[in-house]
JSON list of C-alpha atoms in Angstrom, two decimals:
[
{"chain": "A", "resi": 479, "resn": "MET", "atom": "CA", "xyz": [0.00, 0.00, 0.00]},
{"chain": "A", "resi": 480, "resn": "ALA", "atom": "CA", "xyz": [1.12, 3.50, -0.79]},
{"chain": "A", "resi": 481, "resn": "VAL", "atom": "CA", "xyz": [2.01, 5.98, 1.92]},
{"chain": "A", "resi": 482, "resn": "GLY", "atom": "CA", "xyz": [0.27, 9.36, 1.90]},
{"chain": "A", "resi": 483, "resn": "ILE", "atom": "CA", "xyz": [1.35, 12.51, 3.69]},
{"chain": "A", "resi": 484, "resn": "ILE", "atom": "CA", "xyz": [-0.52, 15.75, 4.21]},
{"chain": "A", "resi": 485, "resn": "ALA", "atom": "CA", "xyz": [1.99, 18.36, 5.33]},
{"chain": "A", "resi": 486, "resn": "ARG", "atom": "CA", "xyz": [0.76, 21.68, 6.68]},
{"chain": "A", "resi": 487, "resn": "LEU", "atom": "CA", "xyz": [3.42, 24.39, 6.49]},
{"chain": "A", "resi": 488, "resn": "LYS", "atom": "CA", "xyz": [3.16, 27.74, 8.23]},
{"chain": "A", "resi": 489, "resn": "ILE", "atom": "CA", "xyz": [5.37, 30.49, 6.87]},
{"chain": "A", "resi": 490, "resn": "GLN", "atom": "CA", "xyz": [6.50, 33.86, 8.17]},
{"chain": "A", "resi": 491, "resn": "PRO", "atom": "CA", "xyz": [4.11, 36.61, 7.03]},
{"chain": "A", "resi": 492, "resn": "GLY", "atom": "CA", "xyz": [5.15, 38.26, 3.78]},
{"chain": "A", "resi": 493, "resn": "LYS", "atom": "CA", "xyz": [7.44, 35.43, 2.71]},
{"chain": "A", "resi": 494, "resn": "ASN", "atom": "CA", "xyz": [4.98, 33.91, 0.21]},
{"chain": "A", "resi": 495, "resn": "LYS", "atom": "CA", "xyz": [6.90, 34.69, -2.94]},
{"chain": "A", "resi": 496, "resn": "GLU", "atom": "CA", "xyz": [10.13, 33.33, -1.54]},
{"chain": "A", "resi": 497, "resn": "PHE", "atom": "CA", "xyz": [8.44, 30.22, -0.13]},
{"chain": "A", "resi": 498, "resn": "GLU", "atom": "CA", "xyz": [6.67, 29.45, -3.40]},
{"chain": "A", "resi": 499, "resn": "SER", "atom": "CA", "xyz": [9.84, 29.92, -5.39]},
{"chain": "A", "resi": 500, "resn": "ILE", "atom": "CA", "xyz": [11.79, 27.50, -3.21]},
{"chain": "A", "resi": 501, "resn": "PHE", "atom": "CA", "xyz": [8.94, 24.98, -3.15]},
{"chain": "A", "resi": 502, "resn": "THR", "atom": "CA", "xyz": [8.51, 25.09, -6.91]},
{"chain": "A", "resi": 503, "resn": "GLU", "atom": "CA", "xyz": [12.18, 24.13, -7.18]},
{"chain": "A", "resi": 504, "resn": "LEU", "atom": "CA", "xyz": [11.70, 21.32, -4.65]},
{"chain": "A", "resi": 505, "resn": "GLN", "atom": "CA", "xyz": [8.60, 19.97, -6.45]},
{"chain": "A", "resi": 506, "resn": "ALA", "atom": "CA", "xyz": [10.45, 19.87, -9.74]},
{"chain": "A", "resi": 507, "resn": "ALA", "atom": "CA", "xyz": [13.36, 17.98, -8.16]},
{"chain": "A", "resi": 508, "resn": "VAL", "atom": "CA", "xyz": [11.04, 15.45, -6.49]},
{"chain": "A", "resi": 509, "resn": "ARG", "atom": "CA", "xyz": [9.12, 14.82, -9.69]},
{"chain": "A", "resi": 510, "resn": "ALA", "atom": "CA", "xyz": [12.29, 14.46, -11.76]},
{"chain": "A", "resi": 511, "resn": "ASN", "atom": "CA", "xyz": [14.32, 12.31, -9.39]},
{"chain": "A", "resi": 512, "resn": "GLU", "atom": "CA", "xyz": [12.02, 10.12, -7.32]},
{"chain": "A", "resi": 513, "resn": "PRO", "atom": "CA", "xyz": [10.56, 7.17, -9.25]},
{"chain": "A", "resi": 514, "resn": "GLY", "atom": "CA", "xyz": [8.89, 6.04, -6.00]},
{"chain": "A", "resi": 515, "resn": "ASN", "atom": "CA", "xyz": [6.92, 9.26, -5.63]},
{"chain": "A", "resi": 516, "resn": "ASN", "atom": "CA", "xyz": [3.37, 9.19, -7.00]},
{"chain": "A", "resi": 517, "resn": "PHE", "atom": "CA", "xyz": [2.35, 12.77, -6.21]},
{"chain": "A", "resi": 518, "resn": "TYR", "atom": "CA", "xyz": [3.93, 15.84, -4.67]},
{"chain": "A", "resi": 519, "resn": "ALA", "atom": "CA", "xyz": [2.06, 19.13, -4.89]},
{"chain": "A", "resi": 520, "resn": "CYS", "atom": "CA", "xyz": [2.07, 22.26, -2.76]},
{"chain": "A", "resi": 521, "resn": "HIS", "atom": "CA", "xyz": [-1.14, 24.28, -2.42]},
{"chain": "A", "resi": 522, "resn": "ARG", "atom": "CA", "xyz": [-2.28, 27.63, -1.09]},
{"chain": "A", "resi": 523, "resn": "THR", "atom": "CA", "xyz": [-5.02, 27.57, 1.55]},
{"chain": "A", "resi": 524, "resn": "ASP", "atom": "CA", "xyz": [-7.56, 30.11, 2.82]},
{"chain": "A", "resi": 525, "resn": "ASP", "atom": "CA", "xyz": [-4.91, 31.27, 5.29]},
{"chain": "A", "resi": 526, "resn": "GLU", "atom": "CA", "xyz": [-2.24, 33.08, 3.27]},
{"chain": "A", "resi": 527, "resn": "ASN", "atom": "CA", "xyz": [0.44, 32.00, 5.74]},
{"chain": "A", "resi": 528, "resn": "VAL", "atom": "CA", "xyz": [-0.41, 28.31, 5.53]},
{"chain": "A", "resi": 529, "resn": "TYR", "atom": "CA", "xyz": [0.34, 25.89, 2.69]},
{"chain": "A", "resi": 530, "resn": "VAL", "atom": "CA", "xyz": [-0.63, 22.25, 2.30]},
{"chain": "A", "resi": 531, "resn": "VAL", "atom": "CA", "xyz": [1.51, 19.68, 0.51]},
{"chain": "A", "resi": 532, "resn": "MET", "atom": "CA", "xyz": [-0.19, 16.50, -0.70]},
{"chain": "A", "resi": 533, "resn": "GLU", "atom": "CA", "xyz": [2.31, 13.67, -1.03]},
{"chain": "A", "resi": 534, "resn": "GLN", "atom": "CA", "xyz": [2.07, 10.02, -1.95]},
{"chain": "A", "resi": 535, "resn": "TYR", "atom": "CA", "xyz": [4.86, 7.42, -2.19]},
{"chain": "A", "resi": 536, "resn": "LYS", "atom": "CA", "xyz": [4.72, 3.88, -3.57]},
{"chain": "A", "resi": 537, "resn": "ASP", "atom": "CA", "xyz": [5.87, 2.47, -0.23]},
{"chain": "A", "resi": 538, "resn": "GLN", "atom": "CA", "xyz": [7.77, 3.28, 2.95]},
{"chain": "A", "resi": 539, "resn": "ALA", "atom": "CA", "xyz": [11.13, 2.78, 1.23]},
{"chain": "A", "resi": 540, "resn": "ALA", "atom": "CA", "xyz": [10.19, 5.44, -1.36]},
{"chain": "A", "resi": 541, "resn": "MET", "atom": "CA", "xyz": [9.21, 7.83, 1.41]},
{"chain": "A", "resi": 542, "resn": "ASP", "atom": "CA", "xyz": [12.48, 7.18, 3.22]},
{"chain": "A", "resi": 543, "resn": "ALA", "atom": "CA", "xyz": [14.36, 7.83, -0.05]},
{"chain": "A", "resi": 544, "resn": "HIS", "atom": "CA", "xyz": [12.58, 11.19, -0.34]},
{"chain": "A", "resi": 545, "resn": "GLY", "atom": "CA", "xyz": [13.70, 12.26, 3.13]},
{"chain": "A", "resi": 546, "resn": "ALA", "atom": "CA", "xyz": [17.25, 11.11, 2.48]},
{"chain": "A", "resi": 547, "resn": "SER", "atom": "CA", "xyz": [17.57, 12.68, -0.97]},
{"chain": "A", "resi": 548, "resn": "GLU", "atom": "CA", "xyz": [20.13, 15.35, -1.72]},
{"chain": "A", "resi": 549, "resn": "HIS", "atom": "CA", "xyz": [17.49, 17.67, -3.25]},
{"chain": "A", "resi": 550, "resn": "PHE", "atom": "CA", "xyz": [15.27, 17.42, -0.17]},
{"chain": "A", "resi": 551, "resn": "LYS", "atom": "CA", "xyz": [18.20, 18.24, 2.10]},
{"chain": "A", "resi": 552, "resn": "THR", "atom": "CA", "xyz": [19.64, 21.12, 0.08]},
{"chain": "A", "resi": 553, "resn": "ILE", "atom": "CA", "xyz": [16.42, 22.76, -1.14]},
{"chain": "A", "resi": 554, "resn": "GLY", "atom": "CA", "xyz": [14.56, 21.92, 2.07]},
{"chain": "A", "resi": 555, "resn": "ALA", "atom": "CA", "xyz": [17.27, 23.71, 4.04]},
{"chain": "A", "resi": 556, "resn": "LYS", "atom": "CA", "xyz": [16.40, 26.93, 2.21]},
{"chain": "A", "resi": 557, "resn": "LEU", "atom": "CA", "xyz": [12.84, 26.71, 3.55]},
{"chain": "A", "resi": 558, "resn": "GLY", "atom": "CA", "xyz": [14.17, 27.17, 7.09]},
{"chain": "A", "resi": 559, "resn": "GLY", "atom": "CA", "xyz": [14.48, 30.91, 6.56]},
{"chain": "A", "resi": 560, "resn": "VAL", "atom": "CA", "xyz": [10.83, 31.41, 5.57]},
{"chain": "A", "resi": 561, "resn": "MET", "atom": "CA", "xyz": [8.98, 28.89, 7.73]},
{"chain": "A", "resi": 562, "resn": "ALA", "atom": "CA", "xyz": [7.31, 29.68, 11.06]},
{"chain": "A", "resi": 563, "resn": "GLY", "atom": "CA", "xyz": [7.91, 26.51, 13.04]},
{"chain": "A", "resi": 564, "resn": "ARG", "atom": "CA", "xyz": [7.96, 22.88, 12.03]},
{"chain": "A", "resi": 565, "resn": "PRO", "atom": "CA", "xyz": [5.56, 21.35, 9.50]},
{"chain": "A", "resi": 566, "resn": "GLU", "atom": "CA", "xyz": [2.55, 19.50, 10.86]},
{"chain": "A", "resi": 567, "resn": "LEU", "atom": "CA", "xyz": [2.42, 16.05, 9.22]},
{"chain": "A", "resi": 568, "resn": "GLU", "atom": "CA", "xyz": [-0.50, 13.64, 8.90]},
{"chain": "A", "resi": 569, "resn": "ARG", "atom": "CA", "xyz": [0.48, 10.15, 7.85]},
{"chain": "A", "resi": 570, "resn": "LEU", "atom": "CA", "xyz": [-1.95, 8.08, 5.77]},
{"chain": "A", "resi": 571, "resn": "THR", "atom": "CA", "xyz": [-2.11, 4.70, 4.01]},
{"chain": "A", "resi": 572, "resn": "SER", "atom": "CA", "xyz": [-3.80, 4.30, 0.63]},
{"chain": "A", "resi": 573, "resn": "ILE", "atom": "CA", "xyz": [-6.71, 1.86, 0.37]},
{"chain": "A", "resi": 574, "resn": "ASP", "atom": "CA", "xyz": [-5.27, 0.33, -2.81]},
{"chain": "B", "resi": 1420, "resn": "MET", "atom": "CA", "xyz": [-3.64, 26.84, -11.40]},
{"chain": "B", "resi": 1421, "resn": "ALA", "atom": "CA", "xyz": [-4.83, 23.42, -10.39]},
{"chain": "B", "resi": 1422, "resn": "VAL", "atom": "CA", "xyz": [-7.54, 22.94, -7.80]},
{"chain": "B", "resi": 1423, "resn": "GLY", "atom": "CA", "xyz": [-6.82, 20.66, -4.83]},
{"chain": "B", "resi": 1424, "resn": "ILE", "atom": "CA", "xyz": [-9.34, 19.08, -2.49]},
{"chain": "B", "resi": 1425, "resn": "ILE", "atom": "CA", "xyz": [-8.78, 17.27, 0.78]},
{"chain": "B", "resi": 1426, "resn": "ALA", "atom": "CA", "xyz": [-11.98, 15.40, 1.61]},
{"chain": "B", "resi": 1427, "resn": "ARG", "atom": "CA", "xyz": [-12.38, 13.89, 5.07]},
{"chain": "B", "resi": 1428, "resn": "LEU", "atom": "CA", "xyz": [-15.02, 11.13, 5.12]},
{"chain": "B", "resi": 1429, "resn": "LYS", "atom": "CA", "xyz": [-16.45, 9.64, 8.28]},
{"chain": "B", "resi": 1430, "resn": "ILE", "atom": "CA", "xyz": [-18.07, 6.23, 7.93]},
{"chain": "B", "resi": 1431, "resn": "GLN", "atom": "CA", "xyz": [-20.41, 4.18, 10.07]},
{"chain": "B", "resi": 1432, "resn": "PRO", "atom": "CA", "xyz": [-18.41, 1.85, 12.39]},
{"chain": "B", "resi": 1433, "resn": "GLY", "atom": "CA", "xyz": [-17.82, -1.59, 10.89]},
{"chain": "B", "resi": 1434, "resn": "LYS", "atom": "CA", "xyz": [-18.50, -0.50, 7.30]},
{"chain": "B", "resi": 1435, "resn": "ASN", "atom": "CA", "xyz": [-14.82, -0.31, 6.30]},
{"chain": "B", "resi": 1436, "resn": "LYS", "atom": "CA", "xyz": [-14.81, -3.22, 3.89]},
{"chain": "B", "resi": 1437, "resn": "GLU", "atom": "CA", "xyz": [-17.91, -1.98, 2.09]},
{"chain": "B", "resi": 1438, "resn": "PHE", "atom": "CA", "xyz": [-16.67, 1.62, 2.00]},
{"chain": "B", "resi": 1439, "resn": "GLU", "atom": "CA", "xyz": [-13.27, 0.61, 0.59]},
{"chain": "B", "resi": 1440, "resn": "SER", "atom": "CA", "xyz": [-14.85, -1.59, -2.02]},
{"chain": "B", "resi": 1441, "resn": "ILE", "atom": "CA", "xyz": [-17.12, 1.19, -3.27]},
{"chain": "B", "resi": 1442, "resn": "PHE", "atom": "CA", "xyz": [-14.33, 3.75, -3.17]},
{"chain": "B", "resi": 1443, "resn": "THR", "atom": "CA", "xyz": [-11.95, 1.51, -5.08]},
{"chain": "B", "resi": 1444, "resn": "GLU", "atom": "CA", "xyz": [-14.56, 1.33, -7.82]},
{"chain": "B", "resi": 1445, "resn": "LEU", "atom": "CA", "xyz": [-14.99, 5.12, -7.76]},
{"chain": "B", "resi": 1446, "resn": "GLN", "atom": "CA", "xyz": [-11.22, 5.72, -7.92]},
{"chain": "B", "resi": 1447, "resn": "ALA", "atom": "CA", "xyz": [-10.88, 3.45, -10.91]},
{"chain": "B", "resi": 1448, "resn": "ALA", "atom": "CA", "xyz": [-13.71, 5.27, -12.71]},
{"chain": "B", "resi": 1449, "resn": "VAL", "atom": "CA", "xyz": [-12.23, 8.70, -11.99]},
{"chain": "B", "resi": 1450, "resn": "ARG", "atom": "CA", "xyz": [-8.77, 7.65, -13.17]},
{"chain": "B", "resi": 1451, "resn": "ALA", "atom": "CA", "xyz": [-10.14, 6.03, -16.33]},
{"chain": "B", "resi": 1452, "resn": "ASN", "atom": "CA", "xyz": [-12.64, 8.71, -17.35]},
{"chain": "B", "resi": 1453, "resn": "GLU", "atom": "CA", "xyz": [-11.45, 12.12, -16.20]},
{"chain": "B", "resi": 1454, "resn": "PRO", "atom": "CA", "xyz": [-8.61, 13.55, -18.29]},
{"chain": "B", "resi": 1455, "resn": "GLY", "atom": "CA", "xyz": [-8.81, 16.72, -16.15]},
{"chain": "B", "resi": 1456, "resn": "ASN", "atom": "CA", "xyz": [-8.08, 14.84, -12.94]},
{"chain": "B", "resi": 1457, "resn": "ASN", "atom": "CA", "xyz": [-4.43, 14.81, -11.83]},
{"chain": "B", "resi": 1458, "resn": "PHE", "atom": "CA", "xyz": [-4.78, 12.74, -8.66]},
{"chain": "B", "resi": 1459, "resn": "TYR", "atom": "CA", "xyz": [-7.53, 10.96, -6.78]},
{"chain": "B", "resi": 1460, "resn": "ALA", "atom": "CA", "xyz": [-6.59, 8.67, -3.93]},
{"chain": "B", "resi": 1461, "resn": "CYS", "atom": "CA", "xyz": [-8.41, 7.52, -0.81]},
{"chain": "B", "resi": 1462, "resn": "HIS", "atom": "CA", "xyz": [-6.41, 6.82, 2.35]},
{"chain": "B", "resi": 1463, "resn": "ARG", "atom": "CA", "xyz": [-6.91, 5.28, 5.76]},
{"chain": "B", "resi": 1464, "resn": "THR", "atom": "CA", "xyz": [-6.12, 7.47, 8.78]},
{"chain": "B", "resi": 1465, "resn": "ASP", "atom": "CA", "xyz": [-5.30, 6.80, 12.43]},
{"chain": "B", "resi": 1466, "resn": "ASP", "atom": "CA", "xyz": [-9.05, 6.82, 13.10]},
{"chain": "B", "resi": 1467, "resn": "GLU", "atom": "CA", "xyz": [-10.47, 3.65, 11.55]},
{"chain": "B", "resi": 1468, "resn": "ASN", "atom": "CA", "xyz": [-13.78, 5.41, 10.87]},
{"chain": "B", "resi": 1469, "resn": "VAL", "atom": "CA", "xyz": [-12.20, 8.33, 9.01]},
{"chain": "B", "resi": 1470, "resn": "TYR", "atom": "CA", "xyz": [-10.75, 8.33, 5.48]},
{"chain": "B", "resi": 1471, "resn": "VAL", "atom": "CA", "xyz": [-9.00, 11.12, 3.61]},
{"chain": "B", "resi": 1472, "resn": "VAL", "atom": "CA", "xyz": [-9.20, 11.59, -0.15]},
{"chain": "B", "resi": 1473, "resn": "MET", "atom": "CA", "xyz": [-6.51, 13.68, -1.81]},
{"chain": "B", "resi": 1474, "resn": "GLU", "atom": "CA", "xyz": [-7.77, 15.15, -5.07]},
{"chain": "B", "resi": 1475, "resn": "GLN", "atom": "CA", "xyz": [-6.32, 17.47, -7.68]},
{"chain": "B", "resi": 1476, "resn": "TYR", "atom": "CA", "xyz": [-7.92, 18.77, -10.90]},
{"chain": "B", "resi": 1477, "resn": "LYS", "atom": "CA", "xyz": [-6.29, 20.70, -13.73]},
{"chain": "B", "resi": 1478, "resn": "ASP", "atom": "CA", "xyz": [-8.75, 23.56, -13.25]},
{"chain": "B", "resi": 1479, "resn": "GLN", "atom": "CA", "xyz": [-12.21, 24.45, -11.97]},
{"chain": "B", "resi": 1480, "resn": "ALA", "atom": "CA", "xyz": [-13.88, 23.10, -15.11]},
{"chain": "B", "resi": 1481, "resn": "ALA", "atom": "CA", "xyz": [-12.27, 19.70, -14.53]},
{"chain": "B", "resi": 1482, "resn": "MET", "atom": "CA", "xyz": [-13.48, 19.71, -10.94]},
{"chain": "B", "resi": 1483, "resn": "ASP", "atom": "CA", "xyz": [-17.00, 20.60, -12.06]},
{"chain": "B", "resi": 1484, "resn": "ALA", "atom": "CA", "xyz": [-16.86, 17.78, -14.61]},
{"chain": "B", "resi": 1485, "resn": "HIS", "atom": "CA", "xyz": [-15.96, 15.36, -11.79]},
{"chain": "B", "resi": 1486, "resn": "GLY", "atom": "CA", "xyz": [-18.99, 16.37, -9.74]},
{"chain": "B", "resi": 1487, "resn": "ALA", "atom": "CA", "xyz": [-21.28, 16.15, -12.76]},
{"chain": "B", "resi": 1488, "resn": "SER", "atom": "CA", "xyz": [-19.96, 12.79, -14.01]},
{"chain": "B", "resi": 1489, "resn": "GLU", "atom": "CA", "xyz": [-22.18, 9.75, -14.26]},
{"chain": "B", "resi": 1490, "resn": "HIS", "atom": "CA", "xyz": [-19.70, 7.58, -12.30]},
{"chain": "B", "resi": 1491, "resn": "PHE", "atom": "CA", "xyz": [-19.53, 10.08, -9.45]},
{"chain": "B", "resi": 1492, "resn": "LYS", "atom": "CA", "xyz": [-23.31, 10.19, -9.23]},
{"chain": "B", "resi": 1493, "resn": "THR", "atom": "CA", "xyz": [-23.96, 6.47, -9.47]},
{"chain": "B", "resi": 1494, "resn": "ILE", "atom": "CA", "xyz": [-21.03, 5.13, -7.44]},
{"chain": "B", "resi": 1495, "resn": "GLY", "atom": "CA", "xyz": [-21.12, 8.09, -5.06]},
{"chain": "B", "resi": 1496, "resn": "ALA", "atom": "CA", "xyz": [-24.76, 7.32, -4.30]},
{"chain": "B", "resi": 1497, "resn": "LYS", "atom": "CA", "xyz": [-23.71, 3.91, -2.97]},
{"chain": "B", "resi": 1498, "resn": "LEU", "atom": "CA", "xyz": [-21.53, 5.64, -0.38]},
{"chain": "B", "resi": 1499, "resn": "GLY", "atom": "CA", "xyz": [-24.64, 7.12, 1.23]},
{"chain": "B", "resi": 1500, "resn": "GLY", "atom": "CA", "xyz": [-25.37, 3.84, 2.99]},
{"chain": "B", "resi": 1501, "resn": "VAL", "atom": "CA", "xyz": [-21.97, 3.63, 4.71]},
{"chain": "B", "resi": 1502, "resn": "MET", "atom": "CA", "xyz": [-21.13, 7.25, 5.50]},
{"chain": "B", "resi": 1503, "resn": "ALA", "atom": "CA", "xyz": [-21.78, 8.96, 8.82]},
{"chain": "B", "resi": 1504, "resn": "GLY", "atom": "CA", "xyz": [-22.70, 12.47, 7.74]},
{"chain": "B", "resi": 1505, "resn": "ARG", "atom": "CA", "xyz": [-21.42, 14.67, 4.96]},
{"chain": "B", "resi": 1506, "resn": "PRO", "atom": "CA", "xyz": [-17.76, 14.83, 3.87]},
{"chain": "B", "resi": 1507, "resn": "GLU", "atom": "CA", "xyz": [-15.70, 17.71, 5.20]},
{"chain": "B", "resi": 1508, "resn": "LEU", "atom": "CA", "xyz": [-13.97, 19.42, 2.26]},
{"chain": "B", "resi": 1509, "resn": "GLU", "atom": "CA", "xyz": [-10.93, 21.69, 2.22]},
{"chain": "B", "resi": 1510, "resn": "ARG", "atom": "CA", "xyz": [-10.42, 23.57, -1.02]},
{"chain": "B", "resi": 1511, "resn": "LEU", "atom": "CA", "xyz": [-6.88, 24.43, -2.13]},
{"chain": "B", "resi": 1512, "resn": "THR", "atom": "CA", "xyz": [-5.09, 26.01, -5.09]},
{"chain": "B", "resi": 1513, "resn": "SER", "atom": "CA", "xyz": [-1.79, 24.65, -6.37]},
{"chain": "B", "resi": 1514, "resn": "ILE", "atom": "CA", "xyz": [1.21, 26.99, -6.39]},
{"chain": "B", "resi": 1515, "resn": "ASP", "atom": "CA", "xyz": [2.10, 25.98, -9.96]}
]
Protein backbone atom coordinates (compact mmCIF):
# COMPACT_ATOMS: atom_id res chain seq x y z
CA MET A 1 0.00 0.00 0.00
CA ALA A 2 1.12 3.50 -0.79
CA VAL A 3 2.01 5.98 1.92
CA GLY A 4 0.27 9.36 1.90
CA ILE A 5 1.35 12.51 3.69
CA ILE A 6 -0.52 15.75 4.21
CA ALA A 7 1.99 18.36 5.33
CA ARG A 8 0.76 21.68 6.68
CA LEU A 9 3.42 24.39 6.49
CA LYS A 10 3.16 27.74 8.23
CA ILE A 11 5.37 30.49 6.87
CA GLN A 12 6.50 33.86 8.17
CA PRO A 13 4.11 36.61 7.03
CA GLY A 14 5.15 38.26 3.78
CA LYS A 15 7.44 35.43 2.71
CA ASN A 16 4.98 33.91 0.21
CA LYS A 17 6.90 34.69 -2.94
CA GLU A 18 10.13 33.33 -1.54
CA PHE A 19 8.44 30.22 -0.13
CA GLU A 20 6.67 29.45 -3.40
CA SER A 21 9.84 29.92 -5.39
CA ILE A 22 11.79 27.50 -3.21
CA PHE A 23 8.94 24.98 -3.15
CA THR A 24 8.51 25.09 -6.91
CA GLU A 25 12.18 24.13 -7.18
CA LEU A 26 11.70 21.32 -4.65
CA GLN A 27 8.60 19.97 -6.45
CA ALA A 28 10.45 19.87 -9.74
CA ALA A 29 13.36 17.98 -8.16
CA VAL A 30 11.04 15.45 -6.49
CA ARG A 31 9.12 14.82 -9.69
CA ALA A 32 12.29 14.46 -11.76
CA ASN A 33 14.32 12.31 -9.39
CA GLU A 34 12.02 10.12 -7.32
CA PRO A 35 10.56 7.17 -9.25
CA GLY A 36 8.89 6.04 -6.00
CA ASN A 37 6.92 9.26 -5.63
CA ASN A 38 3.37 9.19 -7.00
CA PHE A 39 2.35 12.77 -6.21
CA TYR A 40 3.93 15.84 -4.67
CA ALA A 41 2.06 19.13 -4.89
CA CYS A 42 2.07 22.26 -2.76
CA HIS A 43 -1.14 24.28 -2.42
CA ARG A 44 -2.28 27.63 -1.09
CA THR A 45 -5.02 27.57 1.55
CA ASP A 46 -7.56 30.11 2.82
CA ASP A 47 -4.91 31.27 5.29
CA GLU A 48 -2.24 33.08 3.27
CA ASN A 49 0.44 32.00 5.74
CA VAL A 50 -0.41 28.31 5.53
CA TYR A 51 0.34 25.89 2.69
CA VAL A 52 -0.63 22.25 2.30
CA VAL A 53 1.51 19.68 0.51
CA MET A 54 -0.19 16.50 -0.70
CA GLU A 55 2.31 13.67 -1.03
CA GLN A 56 2.07 10.02 -1.95
CA TYR A 57 4.86 7.42 -2.19
CA LYS A 58 4.72 3.88 -3.57
CA ASP A 59 5.87 2.47 -0.23
CA GLN A 60 7.77 3.28 2.95
CA ALA A 61 11.13 2.78 1.23
CA ALA A 62 10.19 5.44 -1.36
CA MET A 63 9.21 7.83 1.41
CA ASP A 64 12.48 7.18 3.22
CA ALA A 65 14.36 7.83 -0.05
CA HIS A 66 12.58 11.19 -0.34
CA GLY A 67 13.70 12.26 3.13
CA ALA A 68 17.25 11.11 2.48
CA SER A 69 17.57 12.68 -0.97
CA GLU A 70 20.13 15.35 -1.72
CA HIS A 71 17.49 17.67 -3.25
CA PHE A 72 15.27 17.42 -0.17
CA LYS A 73 18.20 18.24 2.10
CA THR A 74 19.64 21.12 0.08
CA ILE A 75 16.42 22.76 -1.14
CA GLY A 76 14.56 21.92 2.07
CA ALA A 77 17.27 23.71 4.04
CA LYS A 78 16.40 26.93 2.21
CA LEU A 79 12.84 26.71 3.55
CA GLY A 80 14.17 27.17 7.09
CA GLY A 81 14.48 30.91 6.56
CA VAL A 82 10.83 31.41 5.57
CA MET A 83 8.98 28.89 7.73
CA ALA A 84 7.31 29.68 11.06
CA GLY A 85 7.91 26.51 13.04
CA ARG A 86 7.96 22.88 12.03
CA PRO A 87 5.56 21.35 9.50
CA GLU A 88 2.55 19.50 10.86
CA LEU A 89 2.42 16.05 9.22
CA GLU A 90 -0.50 13.64 8.90
CA ARG A 91 0.48 10.15 7.85
CA LEU A 92 -1.95 8.08 5.77
CA THR A 93 -2.11 4.70 4.01
CA SER A 94 -3.80 4.30 0.63
CA ILE A 95 -6.71 1.86 0.37
CA ASP A 96 -5.27 0.33 -2.81
CA MET B 1 -3.64 26.84 -11.40
CA ALA B 2 -4.83 23.42 -10.39
CA VAL B 3 -7.54 22.94 -7.80
CA GLY B 4 -6.82 20.66 -4.83
CA ILE B 5 -9.34 19.08 -2.49
CA ILE B 6 -8.78 17.27 0.78
CA ALA B 7 -11.98 15.40 1.61
CA ARG B 8 -12.38 13.89 5.07
CA LEU B 9 -15.02 11.13 5.12
CA LYS B 10 -16.45 9.64 8.28
CA ILE B 11 -18.07 6.23 7.93
CA GLN B 12 -20.41 4.18 10.07
CA PRO B 13 -18.41 1.85 12.39
CA GLY B 14 -17.82 -1.59 10.89
CA LYS B 15 -18.50 -0.50 7.30
CA ASN B 16 -14.82 -0.31 6.30
CA LYS B 17 -14.81 -3.22 3.89
CA GLU B 18 -17.91 -1.98 2.09
CA PHE B 19 -16.67 1.62 2.00
CA GLU B 20 -13.27 0.61 0.59
CA SER B 21 -14.85 -1.59 -2.02
CA ILE B 22 -17.12 1.19 -3.27
CA PHE B 23 -14.33 3.75 -3.17
CA THR B 24 -11.95 1.51 -5.08
CA GLU B 25 -14.56 1.33 -7.82
CA LEU B 26 -14.99 5.12 -7.76
CA GLN B 27 -11.22 5.72 -7.92
CA ALA B 28 -10.88 3.45 -10.91
CA ALA B 29 -13.71 5.27 -12.71
CA VAL B 30 -12.23 8.70 -11.99
CA ARG B 31 -8.77 7.65 -13.17
CA ALA B 32 -10.14 6.03 -16.33
CA ASN B 33 -12.64 8.71 -17.35
CA GLU B 34 -11.45 12.12 -16.20
CA PRO B 35 -8.61 13.55 -18.29
CA GLY B 36 -8.81 16.72 -16.15
CA ASN B 37 -8.08 14.84 -12.94
CA ASN B 38 -4.43 14.81 -11.83
CA PHE B 39 -4.78 12.74 -8.66
CA TYR B 40 -7.53 10.96 -6.78
CA ALA B 41 -6.59 8.67 -3.93
CA CYS B 42 -8.41 7.52 -0.81
CA HIS B 43 -6.41 6.82 2.35
CA ARG B 44 -6.91 5.28 5.76
CA THR B 45 -6.12 7.47 8.78
CA ASP B 46 -5.30 6.80 12.43
CA ASP B 47 -9.05 6.82 13.10
CA GLU B 48 -10.47 3.65 11.55
CA ASN B 49 -13.78 5.41 10.87
CA VAL B 50 -12.20 8.33 9.01
CA TYR B 51 -10.75 8.33 5.48
CA VAL B 52 -9.00 11.12 3.61
CA VAL B 53 -9.20 11.59 -0.15
CA MET B 54 -6.51 13.68 -1.81
CA GLU B 55 -7.77 15.15 -5.07
CA GLN B 56 -6.32 17.47 -7.68
CA TYR B 57 -7.92 18.77 -10.90
CA LYS B 58 -6.29 20.70 -13.73
CA ASP B 59 -8.75 23.56 -13.25
CA GLN B 60 -12.21 24.45 -11.97
CA ALA B 61 -13.88 23.10 -15.11
CA ALA B 62 -12.27 19.70 -14.53
CA MET B 63 -13.48 19.71 -10.94
CA ASP B 64 -17.00 20.60 -12.06
CA ALA B 65 -16.86 17.78 -14.61
CA HIS B 66 -15.96 15.36 -11.79
CA GLY B 67 -18.99 16.37 -9.74
CA ALA B 68 -21.28 16.15 -12.76
CA SER B 69 -19.96 12.79 -14.01
CA GLU B 70 -22.18 9.75 -14.26
CA HIS B 71 -19.70 7.58 -12.30
CA PHE B 72 -19.53 10.08 -9.45
CA LYS B 73 -23.31 10.19 -9.23
CA THR B 74 -23.96 6.47 -9.47
CA ILE B 75 -21.03 5.13 -7.44
CA GLY B 76 -21.12 8.09 -5.06
CA ALA B 77 -24.76 7.32 -4.30
CA LYS B 78 -23.71 3.91 -2.97
CA LEU B 79 -21.53 5.64 -0.38
CA GLY B 80 -24.64 7.12 1.23
CA GLY B 81 -25.37 3.84 2.99
CA VAL B 82 -21.97 3.63 4.71
CA MET B 83 -21.13 7.25 5.50
CA ALA B 84 -21.78 8.96 8.82
CA GLY B 85 -22.70 12.47 7.74
CA ARG B 86 -21.42 14.67 4.96
CA PRO B 87 -17.76 14.83 3.87
CA GLU B 88 -15.70 17.71 5.20
CA LEU B 89 -13.97 19.42 2.26
CA GLU B 90 -10.93 21.69 2.22
CA ARG B 91 -10.42 23.57 -1.02
CA LEU B 92 -6.88 24.43 -2.13
CA THR B 93 -5.09 26.01 -5.09
CA SER B 94 -1.79 24.65 -6.37
CA ILE B 95 1.21 26.99 -6.39
CA ASP B 96 2.10 25.98 -9.96
